[in-house]
Short mmCIF file of C-alpha atoms and ligand atoms in Angstrom, two decimals:
data_model
loop_
_atom_site.label_atom_id
_atom_site.label_comp_id
_atom_site.label_asym_id
_atom_site.label_seq_id
_atom_site.Cartn_x
_atom_site.Cartn_y
_atom_site.Cartn_z
CA UNK A 19 -7.47 -26.69 2.17
CA UNK A 20 -9.10 -25.34 -1.09
CA UNK A 21 -8.07 -27.21 -4.39
CA UNK A 22 -5.68 -24.45 -5.44
CA UNK A 23 -4.50 -26.05 -8.68
CA UNK A 24 -8.09 -26.36 -9.94
CA UNK A 25 -8.91 -22.71 -9.09
CA UNK A 26 -5.85 -21.47 -10.96
CA UNK A 27 -6.61 -23.71 -14.01
CA UNK A 28 -10.11 -22.55 -14.10
CA UNK A 29 -8.97 -18.92 -13.94
CA UNK A 30 -6.48 -19.52 -16.75
CA UNK A 31 -9.21 -21.10 -18.94
CA UNK A 32 -11.37 -17.93 -18.08
CA UNK A 33 -8.58 -15.61 -18.88
CA UNK A 34 -7.95 -17.28 -22.22
CA UNK A 35 -11.50 -16.75 -23.22
CA UNK A 36 -10.54 -13.10 -23.59
CA UNK A 37 -13.62 -11.45 -21.84
CA UNK A 38 -11.41 -9.50 -19.54
CA UNK A 39 -9.69 -7.66 -22.39
CA UNK A 40 -13.02 -5.93 -23.20
CA UNK A 41 -13.15 -2.58 -21.40
CA UNK A 42 -16.96 -2.72 -21.10
CA UNK A 43 -16.57 -6.23 -19.23
CA UNK A 44 -14.22 -4.65 -16.75
CA UNK A 45 -16.41 -1.62 -16.23
CA UNK A 46 -19.41 -3.92 -15.64
CA UNK A 47 -17.56 -6.09 -13.20
CA UNK A 48 -16.47 -2.91 -11.21
CA UNK A 49 -20.13 -1.75 -11.30
CA UNK A 50 -21.23 -5.15 -9.83
CA UNK A 51 -18.63 -4.94 -7.17
CA UNK A 52 -19.70 -1.29 -6.40
CA UNK A 53 -23.37 -2.32 -5.91
CA UNK A 54 -22.33 -5.23 -3.68
CA UNK A 55 -19.96 -3.39 -1.41
CA UNK A 56 -22.70 -0.60 -0.92
CA UNK A 57 -25.39 -3.25 -0.39
CA UNK A 58 -23.21 -5.35 2.07
CA UNK A 59 -21.81 -2.26 4.06
CA UNK A 60 -23.30 -3.07 7.19
CA UNK A 61 -21.93 -6.65 7.12
CA UNK A 62 -18.46 -5.28 6.39
CA UNK A 63 -18.56 -2.73 9.26
CA UNK A 64 -19.79 -5.51 11.67
CA UNK A 65 -17.04 -7.92 10.58
CA UNK A 66 -14.41 -5.08 11.05
CA UNK A 67 -15.90 -4.56 14.61
CA UNK A 68 -15.83 -8.17 15.41
CA UNK A 69 -12.13 -8.49 14.22
CA UNK A 70 -10.66 -5.35 15.59
CA UNK A 71 -13.34 -3.52 17.43
CA UNK A 72 -13.14 -0.72 14.84
CA UNK A 73 -15.99 1.62 15.38
CA UNK A 74 -18.39 2.07 12.34
CA UNK A 75 -17.22 5.56 11.74
CA UNK A 76 -13.52 4.55 11.80
CA UNK A 77 -14.21 1.54 9.67
CA UNK A 78 -16.00 3.58 7.10
CA UNK A 79 -13.42 6.40 7.12
CA UNK A 80 -10.31 4.06 6.80
CA UNK A 81 -11.85 1.16 4.88
CA UNK A 82 -15.30 1.04 3.41
CA UNK A 83 -15.22 4.72 2.29
CA UNK A 84 -11.82 4.30 0.59
CA UNK A 85 -12.87 1.18 -1.28
CA UNK A 86 -16.05 3.04 -2.55
CA UNK A 87 -13.92 6.03 -3.52
CA UNK A 88 -11.33 3.83 -5.37
CA UNK A 89 -14.16 2.01 -7.38
CA UNK A 90 -15.73 5.27 -8.36
CA UNK A 91 -12.35 6.77 -9.42
CA UNK A 92 -11.49 3.56 -11.52
CA UNK A 93 -14.92 3.55 -13.37
CA UNK A 94 -14.48 7.22 -14.07
CA UNK A 95 -10.93 6.88 -15.51
CA UNK A 96 -10.65 3.30 -16.77
CA UNK A 97 -11.51 3.81 -20.45
CA UNK A 98 -8.75 6.46 -20.79
CA UNK A 99 -6.18 4.35 -19.06
CA UNK A 100 -6.79 1.21 -20.89
CA UNK A 101 -6.78 2.30 -24.42
CA UNK A 102 -3.72 2.08 -26.50
CA UNK A 103 -1.80 5.28 -26.83
CA UNK A 104 0.10 6.66 -29.94
CA UNK A 105 3.41 8.20 -29.05
CA UNK A 106 6.18 9.99 -30.84
CA UNK A 107 8.28 8.18 -33.42
CA UNK A 108 11.92 9.32 -34.08
CA UNK A 109 12.36 10.65 -37.59
CA UNK A 110 14.71 8.03 -38.67
CA UNK A 111 11.83 5.49 -38.20
CA UNK A 112 9.45 7.44 -40.40
CA UNK A 113 6.91 6.61 -41.81
CA UNK A 114 6.43 4.17 -39.02
CA UNK A 115 4.17 4.98 -36.01
CA UNK A 116 4.57 3.95 -32.38
CA UNK A 117 2.03 2.84 -29.86
CA UNK A 118 1.85 1.73 -26.13
CA UNK A 119 -0.61 -1.07 -25.63
CA UNK A 120 -1.64 -1.68 -22.07
CA UNK A 121 -2.34 -5.43 -21.54
CA UNK A 122 -3.38 -7.38 -18.44
CA UNK A 123 -0.79 -9.74 -16.87
CA UNK A 124 -3.32 -12.68 -16.68
CA UNK A 125 -4.03 -14.48 -13.40
CA UNK A 126 -2.79 -12.69 -10.43
CA UNK A 127 -2.46 -13.26 -6.64
CA UNK A 128 -3.27 -10.74 -4.04
CA UNK A 129 -2.22 -11.67 -0.43
CA UNK A 130 -3.39 -9.33 2.17
CA UNK A 131 -2.95 -8.62 6.08
CA UNK A 132 -5.26 -8.21 8.96
CA UNK A 133 -4.92 -4.57 9.93
CA UNK A 134 -7.13 -3.13 7.26
CA UNK A 135 -8.39 -6.36 6.16
CA UNK A 136 -11.18 -5.09 3.90
CA UNK A 137 -9.62 -2.33 1.90
CA UNK A 138 -6.14 -3.89 1.57
CA UNK A 139 -7.86 -6.91 -0.29
CA UNK A 140 -10.35 -5.00 -2.30
CA UNK A 141 -8.38 -1.89 -3.32
CA UNK A 142 -5.70 -4.02 -5.14
CA UNK A 143 -8.67 -6.19 -6.46
CA UNK A 144 -10.25 -3.11 -8.02
CA UNK A 145 -6.98 -2.38 -9.81
CA UNK A 146 -6.57 -5.98 -10.85
CA UNK A 147 -10.09 -6.11 -12.42
CA UNK A 148 -9.68 -2.73 -14.08
CA UNK A 149 -6.49 -3.76 -15.71
CA UNK A 150 -8.18 -7.00 -17.11
CA UNK A 151 -6.83 -9.74 -14.95
CA UNK A 152 -8.41 -12.66 -13.13
CA UNK A 153 -7.62 -12.70 -9.48
CA UNK A 154 -7.24 -14.91 -6.49
CA UNK A 155 -7.25 -13.28 -3.14
CA UNK A 156 -5.70 -14.67 0.01
CA UNK A 157 -6.82 -12.62 2.96
CA UNK A 158 -5.35 -12.88 6.44
CA UNK A 159 -6.29 -15.74 8.70
CA UNK A 160 -6.23 -13.40 11.66
CA UNK A 161 -9.19 -11.14 10.42
CA UNK A 162 -11.54 -14.21 9.91
CA UNK A 163 -14.82 -12.32 10.08
CA UNK A 164 -13.84 -10.01 7.49
CA UNK A 165 -12.36 -12.67 5.35
CA UNK A 166 -15.71 -14.44 5.53
CA UNK A 167 -17.59 -11.31 4.29
CA UNK A 168 -15.00 -10.70 1.50
CA UNK A 169 -15.43 -14.26 0.28
CA UNK A 170 -19.25 -13.92 0.34
CA UNK A 171 -19.14 -10.67 -1.68
CA UNK A 172 -16.67 -12.16 -4.28
CA UNK A 173 -18.90 -15.27 -4.62
CA UNK A 174 -21.96 -13.33 -4.99
CA UNK A 175 -20.38 -11.08 -7.70
CA UNK A 176 -18.08 -13.07 -9.79
CA UNK A 177 -17.66 -16.28 -11.68
CA UNK A 178 -14.85 -18.06 -9.57
CA UNK A 179 -12.94 -18.46 -12.82
CA UNK A 180 -12.63 -14.54 -12.79
CA UNK A 181 -12.14 -13.84 -9.16
CA UNK A 182 -11.83 -16.28 -6.09
CA UNK A 183 -11.15 -15.86 -2.37
CA UNK A 184 -9.06 -18.63 -0.83
CA UNK A 185 -8.95 -18.43 2.92
CA UNK A 186 -6.37 -20.10 5.23
CA UNK A 187 -3.15 -19.26 7.01
CA UNK A 188 0.57 -19.69 6.18
CA UNK A 189 0.21 -23.19 4.68
CA UNK A 190 -2.38 -22.00 2.11
CA UNK A 191 -0.39 -18.86 1.35
CA UNK A 192 2.71 -21.19 0.85
CA UNK A 193 0.75 -23.54 -1.39
CA UNK A 194 -0.53 -20.61 -3.43
CA UNK A 195 3.09 -19.22 -3.75
CA UNK A 196 4.13 -22.63 -5.31
CA UNK A 197 1.89 -22.00 -8.21
CA UNK A 198 2.69 -19.96 -11.21
CA UNK A 199 0.86 -16.55 -11.30
CA UNK A 200 1.39 -13.73 -13.75
CA UNK A 201 1.75 -11.12 -10.93
CA UNK A 202 1.75 -11.08 -7.22
CA UNK A 203 0.48 -8.10 -5.16
CA UNK A 204 1.54 -8.71 -1.55
CA UNK A 205 0.76 -6.58 1.57
CA UNK A 206 2.33 -7.49 4.84
CA UNK A 207 5.48 -7.58 6.74
CA UNK A 208 8.92 -7.11 5.28
CA UNK A 209 9.97 -10.66 6.35
CA UNK A 210 7.16 -12.33 4.62
CA UNK A 211 7.64 -10.00 1.69
CA UNK A 212 11.13 -11.71 1.19
CA UNK A 213 9.47 -15.07 1.23
CA UNK A 214 7.03 -14.05 -1.36
CA UNK A 215 9.72 -12.40 -3.65
CA UNK A 216 11.81 -15.60 -3.46
CA UNK A 217 8.78 -17.87 -4.32
CA UNK A 218 7.94 -15.44 -7.16
CA UNK A 219 11.43 -15.85 -8.58
CA UNK A 220 10.86 -19.39 -9.33
CA UNK A 221 8.39 -18.49 -11.91
CA UNK A 222 9.89 -15.06 -12.79
CA UNK A 223 6.65 -13.57 -11.62
CA UNK A 224 6.66 -9.82 -11.13
CA UNK A 225 5.79 -8.61 -7.64
CA UNK A 226 4.39 -5.59 -6.07
CA UNK A 227 5.38 -5.56 -2.39
CA UNK A 228 3.56 -3.33 0.07
CA UNK A 229 5.58 -3.74 3.23
CA UNK A 230 6.20 -2.18 6.58
CA UNK A 231 8.93 -0.59 8.62
CA UNK A 232 9.46 2.22 11.10
CA UNK A 233 8.06 5.41 9.79
CA UNK A 234 9.54 8.55 11.46
CA UNK A 235 7.77 11.62 12.49
CA UNK A 236 9.91 14.80 12.76
CA UNK A 237 8.81 17.75 14.79
CA UNK A 238 10.68 20.94 14.38
CA UNK A 239 10.56 23.95 16.96
CA UNK A 240 8.87 26.16 14.28
CA UNK A 241 5.84 23.88 13.83
CA UNK A 242 2.48 24.60 15.23
CA UNK A 243 3.05 22.17 18.05
CA UNK A 244 -0.68 22.01 19.34
CA UNK A 245 -1.80 20.99 15.84
CA UNK A 246 1.17 18.71 15.29
CA UNK A 247 0.29 16.82 18.57
CA UNK A 248 -3.44 16.58 17.49
CA UNK A 249 -2.43 15.16 13.97
CA UNK A 250 0.15 12.77 15.43
CA UNK A 251 -2.38 11.37 17.85
CA UNK A 252 -4.94 10.92 15.26
CA UNK A 253 -2.48 9.10 12.86
CA UNK A 254 -0.76 7.09 15.55
CA UNK A 255 -3.82 5.75 17.57
CA UNK A 256 -6.29 5.18 14.78
CA UNK A 257 -6.85 1.35 14.61
CA UNK A 258 -4.86 1.18 17.93
CA UNK A 259 -1.62 1.97 16.09
CA UNK A 260 -1.91 -1.12 13.92
CA UNK A 261 -1.37 0.95 10.71
CA UNK A 262 1.41 0.38 8.31
CA UNK A 263 1.98 4.12 7.87
CA UNK A 264 1.30 5.18 11.50
CA UNK A 265 4.12 7.30 12.95
CA UNK A 266 6.31 4.68 14.42
CA UNK A 267 8.44 7.08 16.58
CA UNK A 268 8.86 10.86 16.97
CA UNK A 269 12.06 12.69 16.55
CA UNK A 270 11.54 16.05 18.16
CA UNK A 271 13.59 19.19 18.49
CA UNK A 272 14.70 19.31 22.12
CA UNK A 273 13.30 22.84 22.92
CA UNK A 274 9.73 21.73 22.11
CA UNK A 275 9.73 18.23 23.44
CA UNK A 276 7.91 18.87 26.61
CA UNK A 277 5.33 21.02 24.86
CA UNK A 278 4.68 18.29 22.30
CA UNK A 279 4.48 15.53 25.00
CA UNK A 280 1.85 17.72 26.86
CA UNK A 281 -0.15 18.22 23.62
CA UNK A 282 -0.13 14.46 22.79
CA UNK A 283 -1.29 13.61 26.29
CA UNK A 284 -4.06 16.18 26.05
CA UNK A 285 -5.28 14.95 22.65
CA UNK A 286 -5.20 11.28 23.79
CA UNK A 287 -7.56 12.32 26.63
CA UNK A 288 -9.76 14.42 24.33
CA UNK A 289 -10.13 11.81 21.72
CA UNK A 290 -10.38 8.59 23.89
CA UNK A 291 -11.35 9.98 27.32
CA UNK A 292 -9.70 9.50 30.67
CA UNK A 293 -9.69 5.83 30.30
CA UNK A 294 -9.48 4.74 26.67
CA UNK A 295 -10.51 1.23 27.67
CA UNK A 296 -14.10 2.52 28.00
CA UNK A 297 -14.02 4.52 24.66
CA UNK A 298 -16.33 3.09 21.95
CA UNK A 299 -13.84 4.39 19.44
CA UNK A 300 -10.67 2.78 20.54
CA UNK A 301 -9.93 -0.60 18.77
CA UNK A 302 -8.30 -3.77 20.16
CA UNK A 303 -5.11 -5.70 19.44
CA UNK A 304 -5.62 -8.41 16.73
CA UNK A 305 -4.24 -11.39 18.68
CA UNK A 306 -2.58 -12.56 21.86
CA UNK A 307 0.75 -13.02 20.18
CA UNK A 308 0.94 -9.51 18.86
CA UNK A 309 -0.46 -8.22 22.19
CA UNK A 310 2.36 -10.06 24.21
CA UNK A 311 4.91 -8.67 21.74
CA UNK A 312 3.78 -5.01 22.52
CA UNK A 313 4.00 -5.68 26.27
CA UNK A 314 7.52 -6.85 25.86
CA UNK A 315 8.38 -3.71 23.80
CA UNK A 316 7.51 -1.25 26.58
CA UNK A 317 9.75 -2.87 29.21
CA UNK A 318 12.65 -0.77 30.31
CA UNK A 319 11.37 2.54 28.90
CA UNK A 320 9.92 5.55 30.88
CA UNK A 321 6.18 5.51 30.23
CA UNK A 322 4.83 9.17 30.27
CA UNK A 323 1.40 8.21 29.30
CA UNK A 324 -0.73 5.01 29.15
CA UNK A 325 1.31 1.88 29.52
CA UNK A 326 -1.67 -0.08 30.98
CA UNK A 327 -3.16 -3.12 29.26
CA UNK A 328 -5.76 -5.81 29.72
CA UNK A 329 -5.01 -9.22 28.20
CA UNK A 330 -8.70 -10.49 28.64
CA UNK A 331 -9.81 -7.64 26.17
CA UNK A 332 -6.59 -7.35 24.17
CA UNK A 333 -6.80 -3.80 25.22
CA UNK A 334 -3.48 -1.78 25.02
CA UNK A 335 -3.69 1.94 26.09
CA UNK A 336 -2.23 4.59 23.87
CA UNK A 337 1.15 4.84 25.39
CA UNK A 338 3.88 7.45 25.14
CA UNK A 339 7.58 6.46 25.93
CA UNK A 340 10.71 8.52 26.52
CA UNK A 341 14.32 7.66 27.54
CA UNK A 342 14.69 5.13 24.65
CA UNK A 343 17.53 5.01 22.15
CA UNK A 344 18.07 2.90 19.14
CA UNK A 345 19.32 0.04 21.32
CA UNK A 346 15.98 -0.37 23.06
CA UNK A 347 13.79 -3.21 21.57
CA UNK A 348 11.05 -0.81 20.79
CA UNK A 349 13.40 0.96 18.28
CA UNK A 350 14.58 -2.33 16.77
CA UNK A 351 11.46 -3.39 14.99
CA UNK A 352 8.26 -2.00 13.70
CA UNK A 353 5.97 -1.27 16.57
CA UNK A 354 2.68 -1.76 14.85
CA UNK A 355 0.68 -0.90 17.99
CA UNK A 356 -0.24 1.98 20.33
CA UNK A 357 3.23 2.74 21.61
CA UNK A 358 4.92 5.92 20.63
CA UNK A 359 8.54 6.57 21.52
CA UNK A 360 9.66 10.15 21.67
CA UNK A 361 13.24 10.85 20.91
CA UNK A 362 14.81 14.29 21.10
CA UNK A 363 17.41 15.92 18.90
CA UNK A 364 19.46 19.23 18.88
CA UNK A 365 20.08 19.47 15.16
CA UNK A 366 17.83 18.56 12.36
CA UNK A 367 20.92 17.31 10.31
CA UNK A 368 21.48 14.74 13.00
CA UNK A 369 17.91 13.63 12.96
CA UNK A 370 18.09 13.24 9.11
CA UNK A 371 21.37 11.39 9.25
CA UNK A 372 19.76 8.91 11.88
CA UNK A 373 16.81 8.26 9.56
CA UNK A 374 19.06 7.70 6.62
CA UNK A 375 21.16 5.11 8.61
CA UNK A 376 18.09 2.86 9.04
CA UNK A 377 16.06 1.02 6.30
CA UNK A 378 14.13 3.21 3.94
CA UNK A 379 10.73 3.89 5.82
CA UNK A 380 7.33 3.39 4.28
CA UNK A 381 6.15 6.88 5.41
CA UNK A 382 7.65 9.97 6.86
CA UNK A 383 6.10 12.98 8.52
CA UNK A 384 7.52 16.34 9.08
CA UNK A 385 6.00 19.06 11.02
CA UNK A 386 7.58 22.57 10.42
CA UNK A 387 6.48 26.12 9.73
CA UNK A 388 9.29 26.65 7.21
CA UNK A 389 8.95 25.26 3.70
CA UNK A 390 12.61 25.25 3.25
CA UNK A 391 13.12 22.79 6.10
CA UNK A 392 10.30 20.65 4.74
CA UNK A 393 11.95 20.62 1.31
CA UNK A 394 15.34 19.73 2.80
CA UNK A 395 13.76 16.68 4.53
CA UNK A 396 11.90 15.58 1.45
CA UNK A 397 15.03 15.85 -0.72
CA UNK A 398 17.47 14.24 1.69
CA UNK A 399 15.59 11.25 2.86
CA UNK A 400 14.36 8.34 0.79
CA UNK A 401 10.90 7.09 1.90
CA UNK A 402 7.80 5.63 0.36
CA UNK A 403 5.50 8.57 0.72
CA UNK A 404 4.28 10.92 3.51
CA UNK A 405 3.14 14.30 4.58
CA UNK A 406 4.31 17.78 5.54
CA UNK A 407 2.42 18.98 8.62
CA UNK A 408 -0.02 16.01 8.77
CA UNK A 409 -0.10 12.23 9.13
CA UNK A 410 -1.69 9.45 6.97
CA UNK A 411 -3.69 11.56 4.64
CA UNK A 412 -1.52 10.87 1.70
CA UNK A 413 -2.92 7.38 1.71
CA UNK A 414 -6.33 8.60 0.74
CA UNK A 415 -5.28 10.44 -2.37
CA UNK A 416 -5.74 8.66 -5.77
CA UNK A 417 -3.61 11.28 -7.57
CA UNK A 418 -0.34 10.21 -5.91
CA UNK A 419 1.37 6.70 -5.81
CA UNK A 420 1.21 4.76 -2.56
CA UNK A 421 3.97 2.39 -1.89
CA UNK A 422 7.36 1.75 -0.36
CA UNK A 423 10.94 1.81 -1.27
CA UNK A 424 13.90 -0.43 -0.34
CA UNK A 425 12.89 -2.42 2.70
CA UNK A 426 9.36 -0.92 2.84
CA UNK A 427 8.42 -2.35 -0.64
CA UNK A 428 8.46 -1.98 -4.21
CA UNK A 429 5.86 -0.92 -6.77
CA UNK A 430 2.90 1.37 -5.87
CA UNK A 431 -0.92 1.52 -6.29
CA UNK A 432 -3.96 3.83 -5.69
CA UNK A 433 -5.43 5.44 -8.75
CA UNK A 434 -3.44 5.01 -12.01
CA UNK A 435 -0.35 3.55 -10.27
CA UNK A 436 -2.67 0.74 -9.20
CA UNK A 437 -3.69 0.14 -12.85
CA UNK A 438 -0.12 0.20 -13.78
CA UNK A 439 0.90 -2.33 -11.11
CA UNK A 440 -1.42 -4.90 -12.82
CA UNK A 441 -0.53 -3.93 -16.44
CA UNK A 442 2.06 -4.78 -18.98
CA UNK A 443 2.80 -1.86 -21.21
CA UNK A 444 3.54 -3.29 -24.67
CA UNK A 445 5.62 -1.10 -26.96
CA UNK A 446 4.59 -1.54 -30.63
CA UNK A 447 5.93 0.00 -33.82
CA UNK A 448 3.65 -0.16 -36.99
CA UNK A 449 5.69 0.05 -40.13
CA UNK A 450 4.34 0.44 -43.66
CA UNK A 451 5.25 -1.12 -46.96
CA UNK A 452 5.42 2.18 -48.82
CA UNK A 453 9.18 2.95 -48.13
CA UNK A 454 12.02 0.55 -47.58
CA UNK A 455 15.42 2.26 -46.98
CA UNK A 456 18.53 0.24 -48.09
CA UNK A 457 20.84 1.41 -45.26
CA UNK A 458 19.20 -0.90 -42.69
CA UNK A 459 20.42 -4.07 -44.61
CA UNK A 460 23.75 -5.67 -44.95
CA UNK A 461 26.26 -5.28 -46.33
CA UNK A 462 26.51 -2.43 -43.90
CA UNK A 463 29.97 -1.00 -44.62
CA UNK A 464 28.42 0.96 -47.62
CA UNK A 465 26.23 2.96 -45.33
CA UNK A 466 28.39 3.80 -42.31
CA UNK A 467 28.99 7.46 -43.29
CA UNK A 468 25.33 8.10 -43.99
CA UNK A 469 24.33 6.42 -40.69
CA UNK A 470 26.87 8.56 -38.79
CA UNK A 471 25.21 11.75 -40.41
CA UNK A 472 21.70 10.69 -39.48
CA UNK A 473 22.57 9.54 -35.88
CA UNK A 474 24.98 11.86 -34.42
P1 LIG B 526 2.24 -10.79 7.58
O1 LIG B 526 3.39 -10.60 6.64
O2 LIG B 526 2.46 -11.67 8.74
O3 LIG B 526 1.00 -11.51 6.68
C1 LIG B 526 0.44 -10.95 5.51
C2 LIG B 526 -0.04 -12.10 4.79
O4 LIG B 526 0.98 -13.03 4.55
C3 LIG B 526 -1.26 -12.89 5.38
O5 LIG B 526 -2.31 -13.14 4.49
C4 LIG B 526 -0.43 -14.04 5.86
O6 LIG B 526 -1.35 -15.28 5.82
C5 LIG B 526 0.58 -14.33 4.91
N1 LIG B 526 1.73 -15.04 5.35
C6 LIG B 526 2.26 -14.86 6.61
N2 LIG B 526 3.26 -15.67 6.83
C7 LIG B 526 3.60 -16.25 5.61
C8 LIG B 526 4.58 -17.09 5.12
N3 LIG B 526 5.59 -17.55 5.97
N4 LIG B 526 4.53 -17.47 3.79
C9 LIG B 526 3.43 -17.04 3.02
N5 LIG B 526 2.45 -16.11 3.41
C10 LIG B 526 2.60 -15.78 4.73
O7 LIG B 526 1.69 -9.46 7.97
P2 LIG B 526 0.46 -8.98 8.98
O8 LIG B 526 0.86 -9.39 10.33
O9 LIG B 526 -0.78 -9.65 8.44
O10 LIG B 526 0.36 -7.42 8.68
C11 LIG B 526 1.34 -6.57 9.39
C12 LIG B 526 2.46 -6.09 8.52
O11 LIG B 526 1.93 -5.66 7.19
C13 LIG B 526 3.15 -4.92 9.09
O12 LIG B 526 4.60 -5.12 8.79
C14 LIG B 526 2.67 -3.78 8.14
O13 LIG B 526 3.48 -2.71 8.21
C15 LIG B 526 2.39 -4.43 7.01
N6 LIG B 526 1.52 -3.60 6.20
C16 LIG B 526 1.83 -2.89 5.04
C17 LIG B 526 0.94 -2.08 4.47
C18 LIG B 526 1.31 -1.26 3.18
O14 LIG B 526 0.50 -0.79 2.60
N7 LIG B 526 2.67 -1.23 2.93
C19 LIG B 526 -0.42 -2.16 4.88
C20 LIG B 526 -0.76 -2.89 5.94
C21 LIG B 526 0.18 -3.71 6.66
#
């Protein structure tokens, strides 16, 4: 295992030198990273293929392209976000002036998962660098090819005192979590999120937790059912369903259930062919453990489409299930694979209530032709983020925060919220020696009436 204590001590020393406080240093580091990720793009795409059989197009669309775009966005906006800002001062504090100073936390830890192993490690890194932190990244042990490329890029770009990658499994992660960091950014499962938060509490380290959960997809009868089916298939089966914000299950109005199922079957075939096993664009399941878990989840349900698998290739077909209720195993945990249960409802209010009775989801999708219906869903259900009449696309928008709520996480990132996640905002008032009002000093009883007039 890497010498974690010495990596962190080196980062602390680097941080105390103060280089990272300088905006031009941060911009320069982002530009170095930008050049490297463009130069090494083929290596990244090859590693993603080796780990998950992601096609180069999918890997670019959902990983490499997003990282490129995030770096570009940060380079453009960083100077504005990082400068101290003057804000209003209440009249009773005049002639003081008030400011907010953004300052980096210091040395931060980024722990990332295997499903989008490149962008879920580098997108937070971009934010951490932009906010002026030093960073240690611990990528997932299950996406080893990508982790190796990440480590190579970081080594070629940065002083290890500034950014380091530490590879390894749970024991490495646990060893890192024993150390004191100034902030921890964790992406992964809700269960491990609890372990991370508990470890962070020993040092009172602030955490951003990007977790998982069961993300519902509601389809109302007034939706464009064909387009809904198309967008659901695209959002569910990209990366073979191993996407934290993939629609986990569908709640469909009973009257359009058959039409929706027919549409979904149609688009699965159009996108991946009659036998998706032969498609060059259909990824594989990350590990045998994960694969076996998915096989178990389909047992006892009616398979209306797919359902076949091949352990030798870790291939699991896009699979549609019906006749499941909340007592079925597939509805009791996050699926995180290409299995899509379809549950019907008669009244939207019942569907809303069902979702509210379960942990707050990371994403929610609602398909409807009626904007009032959409607003009702958005206002009544608490969830991390989502879309009306689409799936996943909110992830690729740097103008809105991305993150969970409740069991699906805390804190957010992407664009400015990412900068905020790695920044402490220091409030400062600057007073002058010009005036010095007597009523702020004891003995106070003489000023009570005056104070009551001023602050009513
Ligand atoms: P995971 O929680 O098993 O692992 C994530 C990271 O934590 C890995 O680097 C792993 O090495 C480390 N880890 C695992 N067990 C640990 C332990 N006991 N102590 C300390 N560290 C530990 O998650 P995963 O299987 O890699 O990814 C799948 C999960 O991540 C799903 O639940 C998915 O929804 C979630 N996810 C969330 C987002 C998001 O943006 N919210 C994105 C991708 C994945």
